[in-house]
Structure formats: C-alpha cells, structure tokens
Amino acid sequence: MIGYLIAAPFLGLLYMGIHRKVIARIQGRPGPPIWQEILHTLKFSFKETWIPRSASKILYIGIVFIAIAIWVGALYLVLLGGSLLMLFGIYMLQKLVEHGTGLSPGSPYSKFGGIRSVISASSELPLFAVIAGIYFFTGSLMISDIIQYQADNGPLLFSLLPAAIAMYIITLSKMHYGPFSIIEAKEIVSGYRTEHFGAWRAGLEISDGIRTVVLLMTFVLLFWGAMSPVMLFIAMLIILLSMSFVCAVSPMLSPYDSVTVQLIVIVILVAWMAILGLIA
C-alpha cells in the first residue's frame, strides 16, 4: 500500500504531462516533454516559499495539506475497495478545497477561480445518478463488491452506459485544459492556484497528481473491473488519451455554458433512472 502511495504522485504527474503533450500534438504544437509536470513540481519545491501579505496564513498553508490528505484518503479508499459513497463525497469535497485555495491569498485572480469552483459544483450532481445506477445493478456501494459483481457478470460499461458516460464527463471536468476547466481559465491567470508559490504550489501539484490517478483508476474499476497492474496502467492511459483528444478539440466553455451542459446531463440521467425504475 505504501508503494502505491509513493508511486501515485509520480504516475499522476506523468499522466498530466502526457495529457499536455497529446493536446499540443493534436493542436499542431510540439508541446512540453511528458515529464514536464514532474520537473515543474521539483522546481517549485526548491523555489523561494513565501506567503502574500494579504493572505489568511492558516488557510493559505492548511488548504495545501488538506488537498493532499483528501486525495491520499481517496486513493486508500479505492485500493481497499471501500465505500463508493465516501469516495464521491471526497470528489465533492475537492470543490471546497478549490474554493478555499482561491480565497486564501486575497488576490482577485485566485478569488475568481475560487468563486468559479462553486459555480462548477454542478458537475458533481450527476454523481448521485451514477451511485443510484450502480446500486440498482449491483446491490452494493462497496467498490470491492462492485468489482466482484463485474467478475461474475461482466463489465458495467455496457449495461450502465449512461452512467459510464456521466462518470466520464465528471472525470473530464476535473482534468486540466478541458472544456469545463473554468476555474483555471487564462483570463484569471492560473485560477485558484495563481498566488501559491514554492513548496505550497508543489504540494498542490502533488495533490493534482494523486487526484489524476484516483479519477482514472476509479473509472476503470467501476465500469470494467479488476485487472493486473500493467493492464490497469494501460486502461487508465487509454481513458486519459481519449480525454486529451476531447480537451484538444473542444473550446473552453463559459461558466454559464458549463453549468448548462452539466444540468442537461443530470436531466438525461434522471430520465434514464426513471425508465429503469419502470422496467424493474
């Protein structure tokens, strides 16, 4: 378990580097090397670390440790086959982290990113329909039970395709440079992370790396089931590449349009759940 914890940040940062590289190539740019995110994190670790004068010091520093802690907890939860409800609760808790990170420095740019994190919270609402759909088929919300169900009955990807699509969109909304990345839009510099420098920024990068691993691993395990570590790595990479393609060819939506798309997804999922209930 400790080995997974040590490897997760490096693997996640590597995935993030691949994500940037693929987007650049599709858009006709050379792009950075795939290990660039790892180099960025190391660079921030050795740069001068300071706190803005206008910042709330406790929140400014504490939110970094909270960000790392919640995704380390999420990783343990996935590896141990724990409760899906608790895992999705962590997904939603990330919005509070983004909001707190944005508000803590007192900068208008990071503050706008923090405010947008609240607006983008609608992206978490389809999680409830995903939970309901999975429970309807498997009779359990324990990840270990869901994996065992798929071992006995085949992947949920086909029988729960609408839920899989919704989960895909939720995962996509948490990826960098995507159509739903309104909290990191260029007009607000680096969004909610704009004013975090040095070791504090490195900590946020590490949390993003672990988050990337958790998001991709969760999707694979929930809708395809257990597999060997090598096959899991490949499956996660395939999902990542598909999302990189979507990010490369899709414009970033405005905050209003981002919320609208998420609400449409919710309406579709609610209709689908109603049909399942009638059939049952």
PDB file of C-alpha atoms in Angstrom:
ATOM      1  CA  MET A   1       0.000   0.000   0.000  1.00  0.00           C
ATOM      2  CA  ILE A   2       2.850   2.392   0.823  1.00  0.00           C
ATOM      3  CA  GLY A   3       4.361   1.627  -2.578  1.00  0.00           C
ATOM      4  CA  TYR A   4       1.166   2.749  -4.311  1.00  0.00           C
ATOM      5  CA  LEU A   5       1.148   5.936  -2.250  1.00  0.00           C
ATOM      6  CA  ILE A   6       4.738   6.749  -3.214  1.00  0.00           C
ATOM      7  CA  ALA A   7       4.203   5.913  -6.893  1.00  0.00           C
ATOM      8  CA  ALA A   8       0.847   7.705  -7.279  1.00  0.00           C
ATOM      9  CA  PRO A   9       2.155  11.313  -7.382  1.00  0.00           C
ATOM     10  CA  PHE A  10       4.820  10.459  -9.958  1.00  0.00           C
ATOM     11  CA  LEU A  11       2.418   8.405 -12.069  1.00  0.00           C
ATOM     12  CA  GLY A  12      -0.239  11.112 -11.860  1.00  0.00           C
ATOM     13  CA  LEU A  13       2.194  13.873 -12.809  1.00  0.00           C
ATOM     14  CA  LEU A  14       3.413  11.712 -15.707  1.00  0.00           C
ATOM     15  CA  TYR A  15      -0.181  11.248 -16.866  1.00  0.00           C
ATOM     16  CA  MET A  16      -0.678  15.020 -16.646  1.00  0.00           C
ATOM     17  CA  GLY A  17       2.441  15.506 -18.780  1.00  0.00           C
ATOM     18  CA  ILE A  18       1.169  13.030 -21.353  1.00  0.00           C
ATOM     19  CA  HIS A  19      -2.156  14.873 -21.294  1.00  0.00           C
ATOM     20  CA  ARG A  20      -0.433  18.176 -22.152  1.00  0.00           C
ATOM     21  CA  LYS A  21       1.722  16.544 -24.832  1.00  0.00           C
ATOM     22  CA  VAL A  22      -1.209  14.897 -26.609  1.00  0.00           C
ATOM     23  CA  ILE A  23      -3.247  18.112 -26.567  1.00  0.00           C
ATOM     24  CA  ALA A  24      -0.298  20.009 -28.050  1.00  0.00           C
ATOM     25  CA  ARG A  25       0.303  17.429 -30.793  1.00  0.00           C
ATOM     26  CA  ILE A  26      -3.358  17.370 -31.820  1.00  0.00           C
ATOM     27  CA  GLN A  27      -3.323  21.170 -31.995  1.00  0.00           C
ATOM     28  CA  GLY A  28      -0.178  21.170 -34.137  1.00  0.00           C
ATOM     29  CA  ARG A  29       2.238  22.289 -31.414  1.00  0.00           C
ATOM     30  CA  PRO A  30       5.381  20.454 -30.243  1.00  0.00           C
ATOM     31  CA  GLY A  31       4.361  20.670 -26.607  1.00  0.00           C
ATOM     32  CA  PRO A  32       6.489  20.052 -23.497  1.00  0.00           C
ATOM     33  CA  PRO A  33       8.148  16.703 -22.693  1.00  0.00           C
ATOM     34  CA  ILE A  34       5.857  14.225 -20.949  1.00  0.00           C
ATOM     35  CA  TRP A  35       7.837  14.528 -17.697  1.00  0.00           C
ATOM     36  CA  GLN A  36       7.385  18.321 -17.596  1.00  0.00           C
ATOM     37  CA  GLU A  37       4.861  18.221 -14.728  1.00  0.00           C
ATOM     38  CA  ILE A  38       7.330  16.239 -12.617  1.00  0.00           C
ATOM     39  CA  LEU A  39      10.017  18.836 -13.373  1.00  0.00           C
ATOM     40  CA  HIS A  40       7.587  21.643 -12.510  1.00  0.00           C
ATOM     41  CA  THR A  41       6.862  20.086  -9.127  1.00  0.00           C
ATOM     42  CA  LEU A  42      10.570  19.642  -8.380  1.00  0.00           C
ATOM     43  CA  LYS A  43      11.227  23.220  -9.481  1.00  0.00           C
ATOM     44  CA  PHE A  44       8.553  24.616  -7.188  1.00  0.00           C
ATOM     45  CA  SER A  45       9.916  22.513  -4.315  1.00  0.00           C
ATOM     46  CA  PHE A  46      13.241  24.358  -4.432  1.00  0.00           C
ATOM     47  CA  LYS A  47      11.995  27.848  -5.217  1.00  0.00           C
ATOM     48  CA  GLU A  48      11.533  30.541  -2.607  1.00  0.00           C
ATOM     49  CA  THR A  49       8.452  29.910  -0.498  1.00  0.00           C
ATOM     50  CA  TRP A  50       6.533  32.877   0.816  1.00  0.00           C
ATOM     51  CA  ILE A  51       3.027  33.941   1.786  1.00  0.00           C
ATOM     52  CA  PRO A  52       1.281  37.012   0.327  1.00  0.00           C
ATOM     53  CA  ARG A  53       0.763  39.839   2.811  1.00  0.00           C
ATOM     54  CA  SER A  54      -2.976  39.847   2.102  1.00  0.00           C
ATOM     55  CA  ALA A  55      -3.343  36.108   2.695  1.00  0.00           C
ATOM     56  CA  SER A  56      -5.062  34.306   5.523  1.00  0.00           C
ATOM     57  CA  LYS A  57      -1.942  32.393   6.613  1.00  0.00           C
ATOM     58  CA  ILE A  58      -3.666  29.479   8.322  1.00  0.00           C
ATOM     59  CA  LEU A  59      -5.992  28.857   5.389  1.00  0.00           C
ATOM     60  CA  TYR A  60      -3.278  29.553   2.801  1.00  0.00           C
ATOM     61  CA  ILE A  61      -0.986  26.853   4.220  1.00  0.00           C
ATOM     62  CA  GLY A  62      -3.563  24.490   5.664  1.00  0.00           C
ATOM     63  CA  ILE A  63      -5.517  24.102   2.428  1.00  0.00           C
ATOM     64  CA  VAL A  64      -2.435  22.586   0.748  1.00  0.00           C
ATOM     65  CA  PHE A  65      -2.201  19.831   3.353  1.00  0.00           C
ATOM     66  CA  ILE A  66      -5.956  19.284   3.179  1.00  0.00           C
ATOM     67  CA  ALA A  67      -5.770  18.911  -0.613  1.00  0.00           C
ATOM     68  CA  ILE A  68      -3.074  16.245  -0.304  1.00  0.00           C
ATOM     69  CA  ALA A  69      -4.834  14.497   2.572  1.00  0.00           C
ATOM     70  CA  ILE A  70      -8.208  14.104   0.874  1.00  0.00           C
ATOM     71  CA  TRP A  71      -6.715  12.540  -2.261  1.00  0.00           C
ATOM     72  CA  VAL A  72      -4.406  10.274  -0.275  1.00  0.00           C
ATOM     73  CA  GLY A  73      -7.529   9.188   1.595  1.00  0.00           C
ATOM     74  CA  ALA A  74      -9.362   8.681  -1.690  1.00  0.00           C
ATOM     75  CA  LEU A  75      -6.508   6.540  -3.026  1.00  0.00           C
ATOM     76  CA  TYR A  76      -6.556   4.336   0.071  1.00  0.00           C
ATOM     77  CA  LEU A  77     -10.336   4.064  -0.220  1.00  0.00           C
ATOM     78  CA  VAL A  78     -10.097   2.853  -3.823  1.00  0.00           C
ATOM     79  CA  LEU A  79      -7.264   0.408  -3.130  1.00  0.00           C
ATOM     80  CA  LEU A  80      -9.081  -1.060  -0.126  1.00  0.00           C
ATOM     81  CA  GLY A  81     -12.370  -1.366  -2.033  1.00  0.00           C
ATOM     82  CA  GLY A  82     -14.202   0.951   0.346  1.00  0.00           C
ATOM     83  CA  SER A  83     -17.485   2.810   0.087  1.00  0.00           C
ATOM     84  CA  LEU A  84     -18.293   4.456  -3.236  1.00  0.00           C
ATOM     85  CA  LEU A  85     -20.449   6.973  -1.371  1.00  0.00           C
ATOM     86  CA  MET A  86     -17.460   8.107   0.697  1.00  0.00           C
ATOM     87  CA  LEU A  87     -15.302   8.339  -2.423  1.00  0.00           C
ATOM     88  CA  PHE A  88     -17.808  10.534  -4.228  1.00  0.00           C
ATOM     89  CA  GLY A  89     -18.062  12.620  -1.066  1.00  0.00           C
ATOM     90  CA  ILE A  90     -14.338  13.307  -1.467  1.00  0.00           C
ATOM     91  CA  TYR A  91     -14.959  14.294  -5.098  1.00  0.00           C
ATOM     92  CA  MET A  92     -17.387  16.921  -3.861  1.00  0.00           C
ATOM     93  CA  LEU A  93     -15.059  17.976  -1.029  1.00  0.00           C
ATOM     94  CA  GLN A  94     -12.486  18.945  -3.660  1.00  0.00           C
ATOM     95  CA  LYS A  95     -14.704  21.894  -4.593  1.00  0.00           C
ATOM     96  CA  LEU A  96     -14.337  23.226  -1.048  1.00  0.00           C
ATOM     97  CA  VAL A  97     -10.567  22.868  -1.371  1.00  0.00           C
ATOM     98  CA  GLU A  98     -10.578  24.786  -4.650  1.00  0.00           C
ATOM     99  CA  HIS A  99     -12.754  27.473  -3.100  1.00  0.00           C
ATOM    100  CA  GLY A 100     -10.564  27.763  -0.015  1.00  0.00           C
ATOM    101  CA  THR A 101      -7.371  27.834  -2.067  1.00  0.00           C
ATOM    102  CA  GLY A 102      -8.784  30.619  -4.215  1.00  0.00           C
ATOM    103  CA  LEU A 103      -9.961  32.776  -1.333  1.00  0.00           C
ATOM    104  CA  SER A 104      -6.964  32.322   0.986  1.00  0.00           C
ATOM    105  CA  PRO A 105      -4.416  34.657  -0.755  1.00  0.00           C
ATOM    106  CA  GLY A 106      -6.748  37.657  -1.145  1.00  0.00           C
ATOM    107  CA  SER A 107      -5.850  38.024  -4.823  1.00  0.00           C
ATOM    108  CA  PRO A 108      -8.671  38.920  -7.240  1.00  0.00           C
ATOM    109  CA  TYR A 109      -7.469  36.337  -9.787  1.00  0.00           C
ATOM    110  CA  SER A 110      -7.393  33.428  -7.369  1.00  0.00           C
ATOM    111  CA  LYS A 111     -10.643  34.692  -5.828  1.00  0.00           C
ATOM    112  CA  PHE A 112     -12.393  34.474  -9.207  1.00  0.00           C
ATOM    113  CA  GLY A 113     -11.096  30.911  -9.537  1.00  0.00           C
ATOM    114  CA  GLY A 114     -12.470  30.093  -6.097  1.00  0.00           C
ATOM    115  CA  ILE A 115     -15.853  31.580  -6.975  1.00  0.00           C
ATOM    116  CA  ARG A 116     -15.969  29.632 -10.206  1.00  0.00           C
ATOM    117  CA  SER A 117     -15.299  26.444  -8.246  1.00  0.00           C
ATOM    118  CA  VAL A 118     -18.648  26.995  -6.543  1.00  0.00           C
ATOM    119  CA  ILE A 119     -20.343  27.553  -9.912  1.00  0.00           C
ATOM    120  CA  SER A 120     -18.773  24.388 -11.310  1.00  0.00           C
ATOM    121  CA  ALA A 121     -20.032  22.360  -8.340  1.00  0.00           C
ATOM    122  CA  SER A 122     -22.969  21.399 -10.563  1.00  0.00           C
ATOM    123  CA  SER A 123     -20.564  18.969 -12.237  1.00  0.00           C
ATOM    124  CA  GLU A 124     -20.797  16.807  -9.101  1.00  0.00           C
ATOM    125  CA  LEU A 125     -24.572  16.382  -9.222  1.00  0.00           C
ATOM    126  CA  PRO A 126     -24.545  13.533 -11.790  1.00  0.00           C
ATOM    127  CA  LEU A 127     -22.596  11.531  -9.184  1.00  0.00           C
ATOM    128  CA  PHE A 128     -25.866  10.815  -7.379  1.00  0.00           C
ATOM    129  CA  ALA A 129     -27.376   9.261 -10.501  1.00  0.00           C
ATOM    130  CA  VAL A 130     -24.203   7.230 -11.060  1.00  0.00           C
ATOM    131  CA  ILE A 131     -24.433   5.948  -7.480  1.00  0.00           C
ATOM    132  CA  ALA A 132     -28.116   5.057  -7.923  1.00  0.00           C
ATOM    133  CA  GLY A 133     -27.481   3.253 -11.219  1.00  0.00           C
ATOM    134  CA  ILE A 134     -24.589   1.200  -9.839  1.00  0.00           C
ATOM    135  CA  TYR A 135     -26.549   0.279  -6.706  1.00  0.00           C
ATOM    136  CA  PHE A 136     -29.564  -0.683  -8.834  1.00  0.00           C
ATOM    137  CA  PHE A 137     -27.478  -3.259 -10.713  1.00  0.00           C
ATOM    138  CA  THR A 138     -25.018  -4.486  -8.075  1.00  0.00           C
ATOM    139  CA  GLY A 139     -26.981  -4.058  -4.837  1.00  0.00           C
ATOM    140  CA  SER A 140     -23.915  -2.577  -3.129  1.00  0.00           C
ATOM    141  CA  LEU A 141     -21.930   0.641  -2.887  1.00  0.00           C
ATOM    142  CA  MET A 142     -18.690  -1.052  -1.792  1.00  0.00           C
ATOM    143  CA  ILE A 143     -16.069  -0.834  -4.537  1.00  0.00           C
ATOM    144  CA  SER A 144     -14.880  -4.370  -3.743  1.00  0.00           C
ATOM    145  CA  ASP A 145     -18.431  -5.720  -4.226  1.00  0.00           C
ATOM    146  CA  ILE A 146     -18.827  -3.800  -7.500  1.00  0.00           C
ATOM    147  CA  ILE A 147     -15.570  -5.275  -8.794  1.00  0.00           C
ATOM    148  CA  GLN A 148     -16.693  -8.775  -7.782  1.00  0.00           C
ATOM    149  CA  TYR A 149     -20.059  -8.253  -9.491  1.00  0.00           C
ATOM    150  CA  GLN A 150     -18.254  -7.451 -12.740  1.00  0.00           C
ATOM    151  CA  ALA A 151     -16.040 -10.519 -12.352  1.00  0.00           C
ATOM    152  CA  ASP A 152     -19.220 -12.630 -12.181  1.00  0.00           C
ATOM    153  CA  ASN A 153     -21.457 -10.764 -14.654  1.00  0.00           C
ATOM    154  CA  GLY A 154     -19.204  -8.788 -16.992  1.00  0.00           C
ATOM    155  CA  PRO A 155     -18.254  -5.099 -17.134  1.00  0.00           C
ATOM    156  CA  LEU A 156     -20.820  -2.479 -16.165  1.00  0.00           C
ATOM    157  CA  LEU A 157     -19.609  -0.311 -19.036  1.00  0.00           C
ATOM    158  CA  PHE A 158     -22.173  -1.875 -21.368  1.00  0.00           C
ATOM    159  CA  SER A 159     -25.124  -2.397 -19.038  1.00  0.00           C
ATOM    160  CA  LEU A 160     -24.674   1.022 -17.407  1.00  0.00           C
ATOM    161  CA  LEU A 161     -23.530   3.035 -20.413  1.00  0.00           C
ATOM    162  CA  PRO A 162     -25.419   6.253 -19.476  1.00  0.00           C
ATOM    163  CA  ALA A 163     -23.863   6.185 -16.006  1.00  0.00           C
ATOM    164  CA  ALA A 164     -20.440   5.488 -17.546  1.00  0.00           C
ATOM    165  CA  ILE A 165     -20.836   8.489 -19.868  1.00  0.00           C
ATOM    166  CA  ALA A 166     -21.866  10.683 -16.928  1.00  0.00           C
ATOM    167  CA  MET A 167     -18.867   9.477 -14.925  1.00  0.00           C
ATOM    168  CA  TYR A 168     -16.645  10.162 -17.928  1.00  0.00           C
ATOM    169  CA  ILE A 169     -17.912  13.756 -18.094  1.00  0.00           C
ATOM    170  CA  ILE A 170     -17.390  14.170 -14.337  1.00  0.00           C
ATOM    171  CA  THR A 171     -13.805  12.935 -14.684  1.00  0.00           C
ATOM    172  CA  LEU A 172     -13.268  15.168 -17.709  1.00  0.00           C
ATOM    173  CA  SER A 173     -14.476  18.185 -15.713  1.00  0.00           C
ATOM    174  CA  LYS A 174     -11.604  17.630 -13.262  1.00  0.00           C
ATOM    175  CA  MET A 175      -8.891  17.421 -15.936  1.00  0.00           C
ATOM    176  CA  HIS A 176      -6.680  20.387 -16.811  1.00  0.00           C
ATOM    177  CA  TYR A 177      -7.186  22.298 -20.096  1.00  0.00           C
ATOM    178  CA  GLY A 178     -10.638  20.824 -20.677  1.00  0.00           C
ATOM    179  CA  PRO A 179     -13.935  22.366 -21.809  1.00  0.00           C
ATOM    180  CA  PHE A 180     -15.106  22.520 -18.169  1.00  0.00           C
ATOM    181  CA  SER A 181     -11.867  23.934 -16.704  1.00  0.00           C
ATOM    182  CA  ILE A 182     -13.436  27.302 -15.922  1.00  0.00           C
ATOM    183  CA  ILE A 183     -11.604  27.567 -12.586  1.00  0.00           C
ATOM    184  CA  GLU A 184      -8.255  27.652 -14.440  1.00  0.00           C
ATOM    185  CA  ALA A 185      -9.174  29.817 -17.418  1.00  0.00           C
ATOM    186  CA  LYS A 186      -6.421  32.004 -18.869  1.00  0.00           C
ATOM    187  CA  GLU A 187      -8.332  35.208 -18.195  1.00  0.00           C
ATOM    188  CA  ILE A 188      -7.785  34.579 -14.472  1.00  0.00           C
ATOM    189  CA  VAL A 189      -4.112  33.597 -14.919  1.00  0.00           C
ATOM    190  CA  SER A 190      -3.780  30.192 -13.184  1.00  0.00           C
ATOM    191  CA  GLY A 191      -7.155  30.323 -11.493  1.00  0.00           C
ATOM    192  CA  TYR A 192      -7.442  29.376  -7.845  1.00  0.00           C
ATOM    193  CA  ARG A 193      -3.743  28.400  -7.673  1.00  0.00           C
ATOM    194  CA  THR A 194      -2.410  31.730  -9.005  1.00  0.00           C
ATOM    195  CA  GLU A 195      -0.950  33.001  -5.722  1.00  0.00           C
ATOM    196  CA  HIS A 196       0.534  29.772  -4.365  1.00  0.00           C
ATOM    197  CA  PHE A 197       4.307  29.666  -4.848  1.00  0.00           C
ATOM    198  CA  GLY A 198       7.261  27.496  -3.914  1.00  0.00           C
ATOM    199  CA  ALA A 199       6.626  24.465  -1.725  1.00  0.00           C
ATOM    200  CA  TRP A 200       2.935  25.357  -1.394  1.00  0.00           C
ATOM    201  CA  ARG A 201       2.482  25.144  -5.174  1.00  0.00           C
ATOM    202  CA  ALA A 202       4.474  21.902  -5.245  1.00  0.00           C
ATOM    203  CA  GLY A 203       2.048  20.496  -2.679  1.00  0.00           C
ATOM    204  CA  LEU A 204      -0.914  21.423  -4.872  1.00  0.00           C
ATOM    205  CA  GLU A 205       0.791  19.802  -7.867  1.00  0.00           C
ATOM    206  CA  ILE A 206       1.300  16.608  -5.864  1.00  0.00           C
ATOM    207  CA  SER A 207      -2.368  16.578  -4.873  1.00  0.00           C
ATOM    208  CA  ASP A 208      -3.305  17.034  -8.551  1.00  0.00           C
ATOM    209  CA  GLY A 209      -1.105  14.060  -9.464  1.00  0.00           C
ATOM    210  CA  ILE A 210      -2.733  11.798  -6.883  1.00  0.00           C
ATOM    211  CA  ARG A 211      -6.158  13.081  -7.940  1.00  0.00           C
ATOM    212  CA  THR A 212      -5.475  12.164 -11.577  1.00  0.00           C
ATOM    213  CA  VAL A 213      -4.582   8.595 -10.582  1.00  0.00           C
ATOM    214  CA  VAL A 214      -7.677   8.274  -8.375  1.00  0.00           C
ATOM    215  CA  LEU A 215     -10.032   9.616 -11.059  1.00  0.00           C
ATOM    216  CA  LEU A 216      -8.760   7.355 -13.827  1.00  0.00           C
ATOM    217  CA  MET A 217      -8.441   4.279 -11.600  1.00  0.00           C
ATOM    218  CA  THR A 218     -11.951   4.734 -10.215  1.00  0.00           C
ATOM    219  CA  PHE A 219     -13.470   4.937 -13.677  1.00  0.00           C
ATOM    220  CA  VAL A 220     -11.703   1.757 -14.825  1.00  0.00           C
ATOM    221  CA  LEU A 221     -12.547  -0.237 -11.689  1.00  0.00           C
ATOM    222  CA  LEU A 222     -16.200   0.841 -11.590  1.00  0.00           C
ATOM    223  CA  PHE A 223     -17.001   0.120 -15.216  1.00  0.00           C
ATOM    224  CA  TRP A 224     -14.546  -2.593 -16.247  1.00  0.00           C
ATOM    225  CA  GLY A 225     -13.460  -4.311 -13.060  1.00  0.00           C
ATOM    226  CA  ALA A 226     -10.210  -5.569 -11.617  1.00  0.00           C
ATOM    227  CA  MET A 227      -7.150  -6.249 -13.771  1.00  0.00           C
ATOM    228  CA  SER A 228      -3.419  -6.684 -13.433  1.00  0.00           C
ATOM    229  CA  PRO A 229      -1.346  -3.570 -12.573  1.00  0.00           C
ATOM    230  CA  VAL A 230       0.046  -3.428 -16.131  1.00  0.00           C
ATOM    231  CA  MET A 231      -3.384  -3.679 -17.729  1.00  0.00           C
ATOM    232  CA  LEU A 232      -4.767  -1.153 -15.242  1.00  0.00           C
ATOM    233  CA  PHE A 233      -1.995   1.277 -16.232  1.00  0.00           C
ATOM    234  CA  ILE A 234      -2.818   0.772 -19.911  1.00  0.00           C
ATOM    235  CA  ALA A 235      -6.579   1.124 -19.368  1.00  0.00           C
ATOM    236  CA  MET A 236      -6.075   4.346 -17.407  1.00  0.00           C
ATOM    237  CA  LEU A 237      -3.802   5.634 -20.181  1.00  0.00           C
ATOM    238  CA  ILE A 238      -6.439   4.882 -22.828  1.00  0.00           C
ATOM    239  CA  ILE A 239      -9.083   6.807 -20.863  1.00  0.00           C
ATOM    240  CA  LEU A 240      -6.630   9.673 -20.419  1.00  0.00           C
ATOM    241  CA  LEU A 241      -5.797   9.807 -24.148  1.00  0.00           C
ATOM    242  CA  SER A 242      -9.482   9.935 -25.058  1.00  0.00           C
ATOM    243  CA  MET A 243      -9.963  12.851 -22.668  1.00  0.00           C
ATOM    244  CA  SER A 244      -6.882  14.585 -24.062  1.00  0.00           C
ATOM    245  CA  PHE A 245      -8.447  14.371 -27.511  1.00  0.00           C
ATOM    246  CA  VAL A 246     -11.712  15.884 -26.236  1.00  0.00           C
ATOM    247  CA  CYS A 247      -9.790  18.686 -24.498  1.00  0.00           C
ATOM    248  CA  ALA A 248      -7.736  19.378 -27.638  1.00  0.00           C
ATOM    249  CA  VAL A 249     -10.689  19.763 -29.998  1.00  0.00           C
ATOM    250  CA  SER A 250     -13.189  21.387 -27.605  1.00  0.00           C
ATOM    251  CA  PRO A 251     -13.202  25.078 -26.684  1.00  0.00           C
ATOM    252  CA  MET A 252     -13.372  26.024 -23.032  1.00  0.00           C
ATOM    253  CA  LEU A 253     -16.980  26.701 -22.155  1.00  0.00           C
ATOM    254  CA  SER A 254     -18.104  29.826 -20.378  1.00  0.00           C
ATOM    255  CA  PRO A 255     -19.200  29.348 -16.750  1.00  0.00           C
ATOM    256  CA  TYR A 256     -22.854  29.585 -17.833  1.00  0.00           C
ATOM    257  CA  ASP A 257     -22.485  27.041 -20.648  1.00  0.00           C
ATOM    258  CA  SER A 258     -20.514  24.699 -18.381  1.00  0.00           C
ATOM    259  CA  VAL A 259     -23.344  24.629 -15.863  1.00  0.00           C
ATOM    260  CA  THR A 260     -25.919  24.214 -18.651  1.00  0.00           C
ATOM    261  CA  VAL A 261     -24.176  21.115 -20.023  1.00  0.00           C
ATOM    262  CA  GLN A 262     -24.000  19.577 -16.555  1.00  0.00           C
ATOM    263  CA  LEU A 263     -27.698  20.230 -15.967  1.00  0.00           C
ATOM    264  CA  ILE A 264     -28.549  18.560 -19.282  1.00  0.00           C
ATOM    265  CA  VAL A 265     -26.552  15.510 -18.194  1.00  0.00           C
ATOM    266  CA  ILE A 266     -28.487  15.440 -14.917  1.00  0.00           C
ATOM    267  CA  VAL A 267     -31.864  15.596 -16.706  1.00  0.00           C
ATOM    268  CA  ILE A 268     -30.874  12.739 -19.030  1.00  0.00           C
ATOM    269  CA  LEU A 269     -29.686  10.599 -16.123  1.00  0.00           C
ATOM    270  CA  VAL A 270     -32.836  11.251 -14.100  1.00  0.00           C
ATOM    271  CA  ALA A 271     -34.959  10.224 -17.103  1.00  0.00           C
ATOM    272  CA  TRP A 272     -32.833   7.092 -17.523  1.00  0.00           C
ATOM    273  CA  MET A 273     -33.230   6.185 -13.842  1.00  0.00           C
ATOM    274  CA  ALA A 274     -36.987   6.690 -14.106  1.00  0.00           C
ATOM    275  CA  ILE A 275     -37.109   4.298 -17.069  1.00  0.00           C
ATOM    276  CA  LEU A 276     -35.053   1.726 -15.137  1.00  0.00           C
ATOM    277  CA  GLY A 277     -37.488   2.041 -12.235  1.00  0.00           C
ATOM    278  CA  LEU A 278     -40.495   1.469 -14.509  1.00  0.00           C
ATOM    279  CA  ILE A 279     -38.875  -1.542 -16.164  1.00  0.00           C
ATOM    280  CA  ALA A 280     -37.992  -3.037 -12.785  1.00  0.00           C
TER     281      ALA A 280
END
